[in-house]
Short mmCIF file of C-alpha atoms in Angstrom, two decimals:
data_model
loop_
_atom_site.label_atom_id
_atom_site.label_comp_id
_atom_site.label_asym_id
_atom_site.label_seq_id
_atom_site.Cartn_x
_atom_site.Cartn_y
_atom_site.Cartn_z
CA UNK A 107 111.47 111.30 79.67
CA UNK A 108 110.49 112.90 76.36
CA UNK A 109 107.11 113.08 74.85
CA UNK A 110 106.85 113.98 71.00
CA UNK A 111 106.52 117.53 69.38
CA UNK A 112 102.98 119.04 71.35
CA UNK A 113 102.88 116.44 73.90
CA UNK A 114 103.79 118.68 76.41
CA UNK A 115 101.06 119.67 78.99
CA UNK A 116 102.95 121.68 81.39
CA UNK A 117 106.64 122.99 80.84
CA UNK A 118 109.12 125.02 83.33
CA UNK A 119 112.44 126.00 82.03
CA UNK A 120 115.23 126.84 84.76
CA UNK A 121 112.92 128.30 87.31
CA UNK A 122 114.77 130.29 90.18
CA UNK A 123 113.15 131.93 93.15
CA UNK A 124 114.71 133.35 96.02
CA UNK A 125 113.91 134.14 99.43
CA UNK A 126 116.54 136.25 100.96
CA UNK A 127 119.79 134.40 101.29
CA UNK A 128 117.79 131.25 100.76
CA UNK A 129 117.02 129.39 97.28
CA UNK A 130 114.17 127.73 97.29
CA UNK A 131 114.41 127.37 93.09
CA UNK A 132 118.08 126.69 91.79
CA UNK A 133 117.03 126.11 87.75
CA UNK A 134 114.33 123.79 87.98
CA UNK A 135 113.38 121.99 84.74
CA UNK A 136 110.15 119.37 84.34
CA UNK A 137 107.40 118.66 81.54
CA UNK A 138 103.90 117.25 82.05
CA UNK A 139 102.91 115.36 79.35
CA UNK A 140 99.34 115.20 78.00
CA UNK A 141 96.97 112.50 79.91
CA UNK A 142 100.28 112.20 82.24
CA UNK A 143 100.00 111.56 86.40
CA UNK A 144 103.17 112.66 87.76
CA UNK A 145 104.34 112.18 90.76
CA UNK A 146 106.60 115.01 92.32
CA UNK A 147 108.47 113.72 95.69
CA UNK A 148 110.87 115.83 97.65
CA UNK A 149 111.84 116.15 101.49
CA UNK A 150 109.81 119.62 103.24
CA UNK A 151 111.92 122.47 102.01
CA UNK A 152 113.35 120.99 98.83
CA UNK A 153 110.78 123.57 96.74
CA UNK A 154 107.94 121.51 95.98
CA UNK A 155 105.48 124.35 97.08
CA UNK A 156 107.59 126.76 95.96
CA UNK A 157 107.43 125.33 92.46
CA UNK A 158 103.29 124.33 92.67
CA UNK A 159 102.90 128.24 93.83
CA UNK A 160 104.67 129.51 90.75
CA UNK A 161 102.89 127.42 88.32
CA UNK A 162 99.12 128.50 89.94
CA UNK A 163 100.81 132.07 89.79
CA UNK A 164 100.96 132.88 93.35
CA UNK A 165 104.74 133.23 93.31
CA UNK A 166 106.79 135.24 91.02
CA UNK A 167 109.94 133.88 89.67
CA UNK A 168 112.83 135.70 89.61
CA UNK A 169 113.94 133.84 86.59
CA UNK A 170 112.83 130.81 83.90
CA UNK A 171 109.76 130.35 82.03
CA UNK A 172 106.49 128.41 82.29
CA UNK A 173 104.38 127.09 79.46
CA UNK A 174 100.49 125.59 80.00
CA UNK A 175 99.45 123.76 76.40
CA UNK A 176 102.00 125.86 74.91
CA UNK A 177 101.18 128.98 75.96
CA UNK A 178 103.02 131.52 78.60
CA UNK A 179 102.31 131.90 81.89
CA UNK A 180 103.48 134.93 83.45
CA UNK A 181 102.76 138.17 85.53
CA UNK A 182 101.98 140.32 82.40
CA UNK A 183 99.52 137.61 80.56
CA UNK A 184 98.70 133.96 80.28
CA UNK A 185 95.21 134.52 81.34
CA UNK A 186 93.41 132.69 78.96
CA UNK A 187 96.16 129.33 79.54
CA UNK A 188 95.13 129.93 82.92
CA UNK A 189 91.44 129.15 82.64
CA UNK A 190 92.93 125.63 81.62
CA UNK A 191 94.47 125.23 84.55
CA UNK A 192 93.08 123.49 87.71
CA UNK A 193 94.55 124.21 91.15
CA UNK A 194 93.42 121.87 94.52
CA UNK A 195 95.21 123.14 97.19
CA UNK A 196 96.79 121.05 100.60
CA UNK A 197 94.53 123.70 103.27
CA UNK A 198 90.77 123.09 102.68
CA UNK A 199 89.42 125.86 100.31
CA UNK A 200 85.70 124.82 101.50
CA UNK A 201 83.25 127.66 103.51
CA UNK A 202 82.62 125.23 106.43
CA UNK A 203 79.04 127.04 107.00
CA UNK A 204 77.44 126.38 103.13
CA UNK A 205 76.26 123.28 101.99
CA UNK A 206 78.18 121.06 99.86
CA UNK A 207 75.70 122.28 97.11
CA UNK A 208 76.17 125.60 97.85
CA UNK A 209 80.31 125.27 98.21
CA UNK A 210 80.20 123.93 94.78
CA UNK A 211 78.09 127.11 93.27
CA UNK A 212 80.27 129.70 94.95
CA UNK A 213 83.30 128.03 93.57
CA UNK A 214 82.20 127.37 89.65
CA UNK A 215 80.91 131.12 89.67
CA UNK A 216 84.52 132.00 90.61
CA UNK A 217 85.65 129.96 88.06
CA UNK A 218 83.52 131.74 85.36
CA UNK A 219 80.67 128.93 85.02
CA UNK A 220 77.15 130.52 85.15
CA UNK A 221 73.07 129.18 84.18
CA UNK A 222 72.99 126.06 82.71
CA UNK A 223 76.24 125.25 82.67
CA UNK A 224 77.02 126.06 86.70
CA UNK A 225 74.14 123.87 87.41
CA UNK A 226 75.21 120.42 85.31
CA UNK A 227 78.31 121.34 86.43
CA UNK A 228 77.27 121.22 90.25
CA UNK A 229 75.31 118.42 89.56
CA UNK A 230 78.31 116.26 88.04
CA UNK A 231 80.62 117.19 91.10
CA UNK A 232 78.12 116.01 93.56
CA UNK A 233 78.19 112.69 91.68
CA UNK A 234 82.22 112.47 91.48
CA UNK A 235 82.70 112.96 95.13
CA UNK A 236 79.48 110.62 95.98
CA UNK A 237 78.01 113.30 97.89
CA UNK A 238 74.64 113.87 96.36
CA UNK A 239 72.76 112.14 98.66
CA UNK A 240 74.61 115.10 101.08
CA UNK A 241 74.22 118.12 99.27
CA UNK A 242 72.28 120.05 101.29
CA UNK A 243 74.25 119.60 104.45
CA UNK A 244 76.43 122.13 105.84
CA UNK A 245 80.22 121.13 105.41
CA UNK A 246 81.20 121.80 108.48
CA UNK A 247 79.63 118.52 109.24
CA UNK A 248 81.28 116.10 106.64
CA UNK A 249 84.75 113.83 107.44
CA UNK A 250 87.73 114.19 106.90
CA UNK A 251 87.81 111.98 103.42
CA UNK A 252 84.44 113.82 102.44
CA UNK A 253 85.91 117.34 102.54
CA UNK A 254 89.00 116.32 100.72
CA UNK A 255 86.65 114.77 97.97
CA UNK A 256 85.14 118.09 97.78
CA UNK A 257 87.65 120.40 98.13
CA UNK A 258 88.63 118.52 94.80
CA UNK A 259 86.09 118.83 92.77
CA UNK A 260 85.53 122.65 94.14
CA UNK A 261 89.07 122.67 91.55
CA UNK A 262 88.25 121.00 88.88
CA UNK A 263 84.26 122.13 88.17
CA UNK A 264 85.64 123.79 85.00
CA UNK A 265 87.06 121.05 83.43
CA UNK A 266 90.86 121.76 83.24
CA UNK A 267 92.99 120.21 81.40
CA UNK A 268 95.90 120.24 83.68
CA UNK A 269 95.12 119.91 87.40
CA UNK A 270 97.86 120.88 90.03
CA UNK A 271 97.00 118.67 93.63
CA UNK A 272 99.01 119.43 96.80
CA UNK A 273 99.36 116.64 99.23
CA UNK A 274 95.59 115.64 98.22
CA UNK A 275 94.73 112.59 100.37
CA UNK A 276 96.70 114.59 103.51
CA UNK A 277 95.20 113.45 106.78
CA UNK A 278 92.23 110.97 105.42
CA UNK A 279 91.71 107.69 106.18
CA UNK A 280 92.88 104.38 103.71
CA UNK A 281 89.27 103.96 102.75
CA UNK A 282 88.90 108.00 101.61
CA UNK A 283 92.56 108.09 100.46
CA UNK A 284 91.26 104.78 97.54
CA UNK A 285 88.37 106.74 97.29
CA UNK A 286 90.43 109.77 95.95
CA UNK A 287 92.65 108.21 93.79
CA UNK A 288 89.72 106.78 91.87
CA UNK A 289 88.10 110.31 91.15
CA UNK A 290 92.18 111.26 90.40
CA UNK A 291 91.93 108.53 87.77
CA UNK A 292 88.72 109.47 86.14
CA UNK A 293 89.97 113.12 85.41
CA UNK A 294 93.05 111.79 83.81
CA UNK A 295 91.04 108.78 82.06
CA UNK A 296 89.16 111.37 80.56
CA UNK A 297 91.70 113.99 79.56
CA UNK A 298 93.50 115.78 82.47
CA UNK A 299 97.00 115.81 82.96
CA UNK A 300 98.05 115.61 86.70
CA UNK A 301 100.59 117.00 88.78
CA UNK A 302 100.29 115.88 92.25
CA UNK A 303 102.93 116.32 95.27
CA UNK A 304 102.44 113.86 97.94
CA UNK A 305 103.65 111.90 101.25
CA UNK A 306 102.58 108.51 100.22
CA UNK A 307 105.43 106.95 98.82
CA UNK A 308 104.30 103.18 98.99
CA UNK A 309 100.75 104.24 96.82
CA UNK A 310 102.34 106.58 94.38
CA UNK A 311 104.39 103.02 92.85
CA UNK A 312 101.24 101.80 91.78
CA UNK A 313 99.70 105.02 91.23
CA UNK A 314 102.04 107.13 89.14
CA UNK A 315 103.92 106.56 85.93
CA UNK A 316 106.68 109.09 86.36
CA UNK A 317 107.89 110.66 89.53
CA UNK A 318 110.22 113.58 89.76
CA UNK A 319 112.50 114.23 93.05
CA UNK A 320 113.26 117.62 93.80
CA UNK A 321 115.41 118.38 96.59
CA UNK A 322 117.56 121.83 97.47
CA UNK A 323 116.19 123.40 94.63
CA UNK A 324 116.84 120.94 92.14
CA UNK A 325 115.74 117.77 89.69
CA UNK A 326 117.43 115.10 91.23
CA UNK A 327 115.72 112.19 89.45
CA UNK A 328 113.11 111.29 87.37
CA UNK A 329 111.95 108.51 86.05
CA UNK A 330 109.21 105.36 86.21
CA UNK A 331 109.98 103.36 89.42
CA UNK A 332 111.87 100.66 88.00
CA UNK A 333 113.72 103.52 86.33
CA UNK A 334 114.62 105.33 89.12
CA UNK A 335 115.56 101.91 90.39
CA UNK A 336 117.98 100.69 87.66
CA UNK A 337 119.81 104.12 87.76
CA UNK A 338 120.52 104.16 91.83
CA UNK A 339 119.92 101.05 93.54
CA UNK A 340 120.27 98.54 90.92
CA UNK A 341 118.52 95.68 90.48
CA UNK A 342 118.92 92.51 92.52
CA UNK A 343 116.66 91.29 96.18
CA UNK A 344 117.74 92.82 99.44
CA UNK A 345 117.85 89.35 101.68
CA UNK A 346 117.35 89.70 105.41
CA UNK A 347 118.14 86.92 108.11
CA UNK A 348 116.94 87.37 111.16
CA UNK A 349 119.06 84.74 114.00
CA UNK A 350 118.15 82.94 116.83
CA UNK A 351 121.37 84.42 118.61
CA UNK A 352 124.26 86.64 117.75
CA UNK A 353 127.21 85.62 115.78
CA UNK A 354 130.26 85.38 116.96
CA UNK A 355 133.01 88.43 116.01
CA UNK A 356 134.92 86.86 113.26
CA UNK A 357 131.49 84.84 111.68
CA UNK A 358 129.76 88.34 111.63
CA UNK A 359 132.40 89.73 109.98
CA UNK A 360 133.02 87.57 106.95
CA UNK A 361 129.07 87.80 106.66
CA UNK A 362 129.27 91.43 106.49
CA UNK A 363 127.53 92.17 110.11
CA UNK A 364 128.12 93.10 112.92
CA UNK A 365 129.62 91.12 116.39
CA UNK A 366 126.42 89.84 118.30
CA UNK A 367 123.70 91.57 116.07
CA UNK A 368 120.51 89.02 115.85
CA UNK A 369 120.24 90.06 111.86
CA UNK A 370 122.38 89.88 108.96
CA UNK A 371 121.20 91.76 105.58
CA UNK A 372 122.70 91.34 101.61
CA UNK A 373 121.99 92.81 98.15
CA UNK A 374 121.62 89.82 95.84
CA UNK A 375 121.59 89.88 92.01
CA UNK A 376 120.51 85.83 91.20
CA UNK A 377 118.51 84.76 94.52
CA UNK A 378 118.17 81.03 92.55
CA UNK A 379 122.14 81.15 92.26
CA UNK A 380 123.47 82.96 95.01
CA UNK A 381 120.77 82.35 97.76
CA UNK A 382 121.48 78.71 98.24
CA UNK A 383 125.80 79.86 98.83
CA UNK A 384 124.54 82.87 101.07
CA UNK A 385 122.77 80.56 103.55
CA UNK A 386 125.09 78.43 103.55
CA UNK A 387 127.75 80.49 104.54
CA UNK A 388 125.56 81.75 107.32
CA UNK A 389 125.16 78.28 108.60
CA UNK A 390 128.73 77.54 108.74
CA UNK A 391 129.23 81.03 110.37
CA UNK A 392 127.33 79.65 113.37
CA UNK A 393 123.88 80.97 112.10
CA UNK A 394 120.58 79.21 112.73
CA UNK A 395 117.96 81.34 110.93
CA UNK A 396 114.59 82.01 112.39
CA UNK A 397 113.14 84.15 109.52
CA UNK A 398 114.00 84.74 106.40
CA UNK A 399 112.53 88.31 104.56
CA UNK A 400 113.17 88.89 100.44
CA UNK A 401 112.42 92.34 99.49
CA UNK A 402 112.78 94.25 95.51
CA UNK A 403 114.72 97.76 95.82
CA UNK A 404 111.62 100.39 96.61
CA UNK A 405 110.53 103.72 96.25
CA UNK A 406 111.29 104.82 99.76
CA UNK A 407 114.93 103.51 99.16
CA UNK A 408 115.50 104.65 96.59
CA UNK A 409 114.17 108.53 98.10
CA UNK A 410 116.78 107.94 100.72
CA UNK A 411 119.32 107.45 98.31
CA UNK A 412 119.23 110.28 96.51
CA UNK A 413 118.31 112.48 99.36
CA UNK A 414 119.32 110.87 102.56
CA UNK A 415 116.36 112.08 104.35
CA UNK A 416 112.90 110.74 105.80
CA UNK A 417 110.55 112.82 103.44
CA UNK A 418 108.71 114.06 106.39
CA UNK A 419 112.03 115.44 107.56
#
């Protein structure tokens, strides 16, 4: 998907890194656009981190470029593009002895705030993680969902405009994980442009308006959902019958399942049209139907599509 001339937030052209025999970067290509939340999925070892570590400029590449708001990032400069960027990493980047007050100080001084500013600055992240009313407690202390909330905000205290998150609701609760994707939200609603790698496939529909799919190296797909949809599953219902018994060999067959399974499964285009035959044919196959499931092409099939693996694989 292509934004207009200076839309671009974040651009890699054909990045490569190697490790050893073993490519973890085969010519990746992908744009952030300005005010964007994008989604980037991939099975462990496809190069997700790879790709998040060269962009924070942890990890050299041994070839392609990188652009922040137009401007190079690289080895030899890029500094002042990197100021811009925002980096929250998967491992807690908290000291577990300080206070959450005290976190957030050490952190915007290494960021370059200082005075006034360091201090509004604290004062605003207490507020976007809700944790005022905790400030002076020792980390150490706080949940799960509370660090993560922090460890956030710890990244962001300098206002970025793009904001690179790695698996950021990783181990939390549902409750923490909402909680998160509301403070995500804010920082794009006013301004950031997000690039966030995750394991929650069934959140990132609603959450995300483009998702890329890397795997081996590689840009396998990217798209919106229904996008991603249209171009490998297709469109249509995915109809499920579970039976009160088997089905005999030949019944099962025409049917498209298998000799005594208790469920028999089909893609449908028109469910008005070609519902009604479908069940019928089931019924004269021998088929009394104890439930009856309807469900719209998904995410997490269409991730096992392309790649043919779990993503926690």
């Amino acid at each position: 998907m292509n934004g207009p001339a200076g839309s671009q937030a974040l651009q890699v052209t054909g990045a490569r890194k190697k490790y050893g025999v073993t490519e973890a970067l085969r010519g990746v290509d992908l744009t952030l656009h300005r005010g964007e939340w994008l989604a980037l999925l991939g099975p462990n070892g496809a190069g997700k981190t790879t790709l998040i570590r060269a962009i924070a400029g942890r990890v050299r590449l041994d070839a392609g470029a990188i652009t922040l708001l137009g401007e190079p990032l690289d080895a030899a400069g890029g500094s002042g593009a990197r100021a811009k960027l925002g980096v929250v990493p998967q491992d807690l980047a908290l000291y577990p002895k300080l206070t959450a007050r005290e976190n957030l100080e050490v952190f915007g001084s290494l960021l370059g705030l200082a005075g006034t500013t360091l201090r509004e600055r604290v004062r605003w992240g207490l507020d976007f993680t809700a944790l005022a009313e905790r400030a002076a407690e020792r980390v150490e202390g706080f949940s799960g969902g509370m660090k993560r909330r922090l460890n956030i905000a710890a990244g962001v205290l300098h206002r970025p405009e793009v904001v690179l998150l790695d698996e950021p609701t990783v181990g939390v609760d549902p409750q923490s994980r909402q909680r998160i994707y509301e403070m995500l939200e804010g920082l794009r609603e006013s301004g950031a442009s997000l690039l966030m790698t995750t394991h929650q496939l069934d959140e990132v529909e609603s959450l995300s308006g483009r998702i890329v799919i890397v795997d081996h190296g590689l840009v396998i797909a990217d798209g919106s959902v229904p996008e991603l949809i249209a171009k490998t599953l297709g469109g249509g219902r995915v109809v499920t019958a579970r039976l009160h018994g088997p089905l005999q060999a030949a019944a099962a067959a025409a049917l498209g399942g298998e000799a005594g399974a208790g469920t028999l499964s089909t893609r449908l285009q028109d469910l008005g049209a070609e519902l009604p035959v479908w069940l019928s044919r089931v019924a004269s196959g021998g088929g009394r139907i104890a439930e009856l499931t309807v469900e719209a092409p998904s995410l997490h099939a269409v991730f096992l599509h392309l790649t043919g693996r779990e993503l926690r694989e």
